[in-house]
Coordinates of N, CA and C in Angstrom, one line a residue:
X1460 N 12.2 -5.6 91.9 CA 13.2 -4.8 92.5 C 14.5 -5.5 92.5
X1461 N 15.3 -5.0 91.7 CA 16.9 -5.2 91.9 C 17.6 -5.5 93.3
X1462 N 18.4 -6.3 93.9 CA 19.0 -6.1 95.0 C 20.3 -6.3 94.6
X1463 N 21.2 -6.5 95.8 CA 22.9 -6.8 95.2 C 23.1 -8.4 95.2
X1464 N 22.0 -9.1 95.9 CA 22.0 -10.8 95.8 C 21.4 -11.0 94.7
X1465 N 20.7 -10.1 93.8 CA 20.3 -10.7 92.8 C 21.0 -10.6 91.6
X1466 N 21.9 -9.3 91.9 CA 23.1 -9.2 90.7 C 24.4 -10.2 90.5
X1467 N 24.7 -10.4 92.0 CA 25.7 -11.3 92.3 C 24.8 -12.7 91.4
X1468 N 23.6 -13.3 92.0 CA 23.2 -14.5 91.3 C 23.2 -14.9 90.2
X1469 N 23.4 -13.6 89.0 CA 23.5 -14.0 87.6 C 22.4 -13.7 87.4
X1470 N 21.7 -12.1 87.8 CA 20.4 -11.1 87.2 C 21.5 -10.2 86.4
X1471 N 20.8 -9.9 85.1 CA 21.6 -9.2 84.1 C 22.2 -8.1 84.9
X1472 N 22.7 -7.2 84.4 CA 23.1 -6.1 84.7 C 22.3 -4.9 83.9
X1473 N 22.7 -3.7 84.5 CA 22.5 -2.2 83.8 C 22.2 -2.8 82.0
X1474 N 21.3 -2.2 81.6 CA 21.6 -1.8 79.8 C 22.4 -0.9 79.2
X1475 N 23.0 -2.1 78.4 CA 24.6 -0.8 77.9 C 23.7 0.4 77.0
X1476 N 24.5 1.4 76.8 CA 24.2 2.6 75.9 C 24.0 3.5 76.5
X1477 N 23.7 4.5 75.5 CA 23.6 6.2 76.0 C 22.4 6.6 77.1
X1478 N 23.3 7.1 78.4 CA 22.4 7.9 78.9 C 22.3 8.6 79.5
X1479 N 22.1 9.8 77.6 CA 21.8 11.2 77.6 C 20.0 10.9 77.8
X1480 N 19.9 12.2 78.1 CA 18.7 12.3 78.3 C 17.7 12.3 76.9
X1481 N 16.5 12.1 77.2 CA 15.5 11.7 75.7 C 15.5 12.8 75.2
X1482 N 15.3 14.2 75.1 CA 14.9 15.3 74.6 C 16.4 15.0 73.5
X1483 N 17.6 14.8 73.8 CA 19.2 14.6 73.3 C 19.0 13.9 72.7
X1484 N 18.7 12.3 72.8 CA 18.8 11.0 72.1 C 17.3 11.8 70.9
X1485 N 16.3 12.0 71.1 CA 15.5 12.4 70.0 C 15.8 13.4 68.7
X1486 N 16.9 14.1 68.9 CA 17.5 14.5 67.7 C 19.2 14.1 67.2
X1487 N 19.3 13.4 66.2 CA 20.5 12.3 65.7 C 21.9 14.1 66.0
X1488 N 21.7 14.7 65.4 CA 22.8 16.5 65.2 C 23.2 16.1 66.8
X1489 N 21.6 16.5 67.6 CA 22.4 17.1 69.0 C 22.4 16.0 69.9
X1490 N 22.2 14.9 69.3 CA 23.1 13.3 70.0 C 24.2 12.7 69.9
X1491 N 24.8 13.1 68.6 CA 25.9 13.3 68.2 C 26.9 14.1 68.9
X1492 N 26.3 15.8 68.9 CA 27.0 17.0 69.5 C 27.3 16.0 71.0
X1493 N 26.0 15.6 71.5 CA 26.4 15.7 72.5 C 27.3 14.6 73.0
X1494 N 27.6 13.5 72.1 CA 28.4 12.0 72.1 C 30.2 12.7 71.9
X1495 N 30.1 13.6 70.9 CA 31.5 14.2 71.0 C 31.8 15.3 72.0
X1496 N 31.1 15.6 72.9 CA 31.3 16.8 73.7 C 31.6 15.5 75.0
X1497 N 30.8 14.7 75.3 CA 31.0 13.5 76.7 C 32.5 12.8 75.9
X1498 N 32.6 12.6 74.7 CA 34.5 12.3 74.7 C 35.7 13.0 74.8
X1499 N 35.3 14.1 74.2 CA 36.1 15.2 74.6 C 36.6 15.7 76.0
X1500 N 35.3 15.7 77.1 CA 35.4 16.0 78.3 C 36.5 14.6 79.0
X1501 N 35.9 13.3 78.5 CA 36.5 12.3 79.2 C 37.7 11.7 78.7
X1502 N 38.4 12.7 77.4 CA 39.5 12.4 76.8 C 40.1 13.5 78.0
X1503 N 40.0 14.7 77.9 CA 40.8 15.6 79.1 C 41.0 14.8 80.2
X1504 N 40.0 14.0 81.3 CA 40.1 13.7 82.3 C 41.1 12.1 82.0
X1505 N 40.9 11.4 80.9 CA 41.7 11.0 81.1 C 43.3 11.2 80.7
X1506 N 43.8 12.1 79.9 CA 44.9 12.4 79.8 C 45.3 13.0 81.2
X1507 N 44.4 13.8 81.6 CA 44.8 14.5 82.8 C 45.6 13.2 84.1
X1508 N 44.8 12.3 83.9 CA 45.2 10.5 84.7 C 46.5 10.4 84.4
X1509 N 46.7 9.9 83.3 CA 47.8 9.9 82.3 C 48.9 10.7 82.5
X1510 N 49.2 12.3 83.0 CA 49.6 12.9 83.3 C 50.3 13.0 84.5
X1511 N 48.9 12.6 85.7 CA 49.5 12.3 87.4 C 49.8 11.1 87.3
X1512 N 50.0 10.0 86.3 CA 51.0 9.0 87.0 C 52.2 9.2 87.4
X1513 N 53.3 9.7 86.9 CA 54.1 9.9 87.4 C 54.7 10.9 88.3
X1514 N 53.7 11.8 88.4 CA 53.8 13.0 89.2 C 52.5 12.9 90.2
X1515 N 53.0 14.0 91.3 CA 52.0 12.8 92.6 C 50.8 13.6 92.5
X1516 N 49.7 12.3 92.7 CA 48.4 12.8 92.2 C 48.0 11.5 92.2
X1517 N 46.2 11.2 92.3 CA 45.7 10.2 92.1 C 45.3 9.8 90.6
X1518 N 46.4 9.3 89.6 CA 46.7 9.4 88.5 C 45.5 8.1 88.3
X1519 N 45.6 6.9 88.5 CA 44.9 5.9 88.0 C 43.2 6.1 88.7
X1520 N 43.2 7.1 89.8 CA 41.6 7.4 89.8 C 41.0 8.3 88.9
X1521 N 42.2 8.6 88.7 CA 41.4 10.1 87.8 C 41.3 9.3 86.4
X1522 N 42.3 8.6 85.8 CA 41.8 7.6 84.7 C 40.6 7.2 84.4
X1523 N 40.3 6.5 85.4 CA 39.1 5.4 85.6 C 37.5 6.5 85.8
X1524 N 37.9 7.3 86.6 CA 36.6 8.9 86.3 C 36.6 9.2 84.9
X1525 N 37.5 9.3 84.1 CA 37.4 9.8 82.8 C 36.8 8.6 81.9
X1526 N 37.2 6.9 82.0 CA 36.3 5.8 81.9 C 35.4 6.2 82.2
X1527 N 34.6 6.7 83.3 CA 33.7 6.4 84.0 C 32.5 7.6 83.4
X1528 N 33.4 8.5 82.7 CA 32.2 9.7 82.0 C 32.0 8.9 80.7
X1529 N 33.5 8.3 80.3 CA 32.7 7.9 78.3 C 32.2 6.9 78.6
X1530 N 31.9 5.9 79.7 CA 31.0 5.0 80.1 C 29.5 5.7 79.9
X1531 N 29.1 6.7 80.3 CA 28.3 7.4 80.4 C 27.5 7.4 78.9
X1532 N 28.1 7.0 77.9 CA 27.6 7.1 76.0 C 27.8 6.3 75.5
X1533 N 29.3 5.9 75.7 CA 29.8 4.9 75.1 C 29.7 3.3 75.5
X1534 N 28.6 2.0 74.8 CA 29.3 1.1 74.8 C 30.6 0.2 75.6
X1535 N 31.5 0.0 74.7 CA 32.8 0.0 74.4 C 33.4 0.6 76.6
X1536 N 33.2 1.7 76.7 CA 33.7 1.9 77.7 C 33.0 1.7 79.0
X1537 N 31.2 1.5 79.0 CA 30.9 0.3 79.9 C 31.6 -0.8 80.0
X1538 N 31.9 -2.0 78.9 CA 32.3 -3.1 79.1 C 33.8 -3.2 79.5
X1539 N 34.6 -1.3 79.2 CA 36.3 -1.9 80.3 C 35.5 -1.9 81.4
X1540 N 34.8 -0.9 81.8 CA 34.3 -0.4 83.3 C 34.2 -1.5 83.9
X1541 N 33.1 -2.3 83.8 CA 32.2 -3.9 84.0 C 33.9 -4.8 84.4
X1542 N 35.0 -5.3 83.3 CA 35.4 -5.9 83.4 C 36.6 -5.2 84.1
X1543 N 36.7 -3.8 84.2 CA 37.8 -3.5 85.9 C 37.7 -3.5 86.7
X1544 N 36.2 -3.4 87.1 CA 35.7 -3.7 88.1 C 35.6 -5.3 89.0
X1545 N 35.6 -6.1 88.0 CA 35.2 -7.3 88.1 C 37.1 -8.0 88.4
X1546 N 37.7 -7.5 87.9 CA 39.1 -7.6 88.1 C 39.8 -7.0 89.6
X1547 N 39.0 -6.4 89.9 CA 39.7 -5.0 91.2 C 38.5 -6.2 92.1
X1548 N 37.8 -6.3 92.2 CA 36.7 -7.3 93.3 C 37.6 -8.8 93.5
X1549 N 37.8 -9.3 92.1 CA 38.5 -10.8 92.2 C 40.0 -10.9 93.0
X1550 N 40.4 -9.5 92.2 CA 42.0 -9.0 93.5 C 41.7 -8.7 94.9
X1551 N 40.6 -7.9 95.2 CA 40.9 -7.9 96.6 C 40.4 -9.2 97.1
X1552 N 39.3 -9.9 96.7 CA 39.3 -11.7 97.0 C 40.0 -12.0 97.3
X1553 N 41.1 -11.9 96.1 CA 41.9 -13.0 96.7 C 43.7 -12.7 97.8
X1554 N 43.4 -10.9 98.0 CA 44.6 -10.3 98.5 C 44.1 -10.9 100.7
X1555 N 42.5 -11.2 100.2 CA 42.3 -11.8 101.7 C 42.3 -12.7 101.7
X1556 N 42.8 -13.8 101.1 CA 43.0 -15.4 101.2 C 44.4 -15.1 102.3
X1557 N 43.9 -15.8 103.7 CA 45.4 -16.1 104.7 C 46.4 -16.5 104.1
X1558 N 46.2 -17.5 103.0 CA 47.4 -18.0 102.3 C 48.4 -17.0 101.8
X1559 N 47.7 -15.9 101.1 CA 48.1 -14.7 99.8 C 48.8 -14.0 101.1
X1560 N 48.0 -13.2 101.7 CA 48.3 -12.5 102.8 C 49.6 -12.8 103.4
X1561 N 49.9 -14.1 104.0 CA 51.1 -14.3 104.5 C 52.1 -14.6 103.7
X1562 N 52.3 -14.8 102.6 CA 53.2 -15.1 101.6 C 53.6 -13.4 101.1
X1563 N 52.7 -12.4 101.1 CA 53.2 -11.1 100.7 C 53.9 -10.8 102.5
X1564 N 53.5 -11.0 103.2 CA 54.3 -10.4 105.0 C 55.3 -11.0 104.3
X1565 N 55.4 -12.4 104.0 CA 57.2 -13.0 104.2 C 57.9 -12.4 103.1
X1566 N 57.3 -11.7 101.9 CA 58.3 -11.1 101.0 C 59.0 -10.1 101.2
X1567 N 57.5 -9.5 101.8 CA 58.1 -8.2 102.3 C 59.1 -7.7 103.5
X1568 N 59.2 -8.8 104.3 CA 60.0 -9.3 105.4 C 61.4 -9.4 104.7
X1569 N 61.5 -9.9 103.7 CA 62.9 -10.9 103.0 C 63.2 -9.5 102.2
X1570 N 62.5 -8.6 101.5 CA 62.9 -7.3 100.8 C 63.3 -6.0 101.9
X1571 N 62.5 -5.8 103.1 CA 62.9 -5.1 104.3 C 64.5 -5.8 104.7
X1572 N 64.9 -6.9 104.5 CA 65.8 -8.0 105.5 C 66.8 -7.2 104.3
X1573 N 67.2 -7.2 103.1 CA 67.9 -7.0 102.1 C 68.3 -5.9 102.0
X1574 N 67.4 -4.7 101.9 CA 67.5 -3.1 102.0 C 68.1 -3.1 103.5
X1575 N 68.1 -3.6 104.5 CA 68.9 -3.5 105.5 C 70.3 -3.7 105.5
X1576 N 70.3 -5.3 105.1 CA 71.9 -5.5 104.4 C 72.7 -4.9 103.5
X1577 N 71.8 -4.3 102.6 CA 72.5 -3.2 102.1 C 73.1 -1.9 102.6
X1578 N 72.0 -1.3 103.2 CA 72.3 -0.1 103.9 C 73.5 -0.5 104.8
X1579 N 73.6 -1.4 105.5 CA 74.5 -1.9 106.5 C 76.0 -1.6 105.7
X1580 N 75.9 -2.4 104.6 CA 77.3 -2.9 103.7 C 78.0 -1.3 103.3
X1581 N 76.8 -0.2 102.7 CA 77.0 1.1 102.6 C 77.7 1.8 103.3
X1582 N 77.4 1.4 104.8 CA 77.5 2.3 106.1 C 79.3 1.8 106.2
X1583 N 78.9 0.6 106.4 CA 80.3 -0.1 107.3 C 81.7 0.2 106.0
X1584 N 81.3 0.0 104.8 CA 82.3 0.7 103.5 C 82.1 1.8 103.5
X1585 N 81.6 2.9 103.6 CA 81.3 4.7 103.3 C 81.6 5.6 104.8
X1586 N 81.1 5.0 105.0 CA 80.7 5.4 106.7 C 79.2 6.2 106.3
X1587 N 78.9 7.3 107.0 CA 77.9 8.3 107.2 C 77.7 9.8 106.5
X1588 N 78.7 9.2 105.2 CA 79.3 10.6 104.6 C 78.2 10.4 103.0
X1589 N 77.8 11.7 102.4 CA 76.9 11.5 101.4 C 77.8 11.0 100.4
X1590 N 77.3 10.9 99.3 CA 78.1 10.3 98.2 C 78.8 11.7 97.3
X1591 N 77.9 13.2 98.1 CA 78.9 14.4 97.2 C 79.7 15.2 98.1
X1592 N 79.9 16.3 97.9 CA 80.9 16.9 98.8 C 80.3 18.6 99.3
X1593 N 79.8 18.2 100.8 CA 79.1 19.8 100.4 C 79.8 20.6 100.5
X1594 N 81.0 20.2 101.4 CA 81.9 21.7 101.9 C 82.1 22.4 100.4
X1595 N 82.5 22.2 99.4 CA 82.6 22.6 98.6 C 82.3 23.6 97.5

């Protein structure tokens, strides 16, 4: 039996490869069919990612779902999976180190302190007036 202490210890992991079901994998046509139909699906989802980045939407989850279908056949897209995963675990590590933690408060303290002084410099030069003219 698998546990998560035994994965952490350095017990292999999952076996990469397809998994379509056997009746699929037993004919090469409709394992094929069915390897370009799971890319297809998970090229949409990820353009679709691709798409909500810059428009609001959860663009980089929906990425990582469309990874997470050609993970499903593909090789190749287990091992981004494995290694973003392994990247997104070592980041939040280390975003709870006290050290890390308080070094992002003080930046963000010093970038809040700045956008103040700005806004201040704006106000006290402009006054409270927009930069266009509505009356007009």
């Amino acid at each position: 039996m698998n546990t998560g202490s035994d994965e952490q210890a350095g017990a292999p992991e999952a076996v990469l490869g397809s998994r379509a079901p056997a009746f699929i994998k037993a004919s090469r046509p409709l394992h094929l069919s069915w390897q370009v139909g799971v890319f297809i699906v998970g090229l949409a989802v990820v353009v679709a990612g691709v798409i909500m980045l810059p428009l609001p939407g959860p663009g980089w989850l929906v990425i990582f779902g469309g990874m997470a279908i050609w993970a499903t056949e593909f090789v190749w897209a287990q091992l981004v999976l494995r290694w973003t995963k392994r990247k997104v675990t070592e980041a939040a590590q280390r975003a709870l180190d006290p050290k890390v933690r308080r070094r992002n408060i003080i930046l963000t303290s010093i970038g809040l302190v700045i956008v103040a002084a700005l806004a201040a410099v704006y106000l006290w030069k402009f006054g409270l007036t927009m930069p266009w003219k509505i009356n007009e």
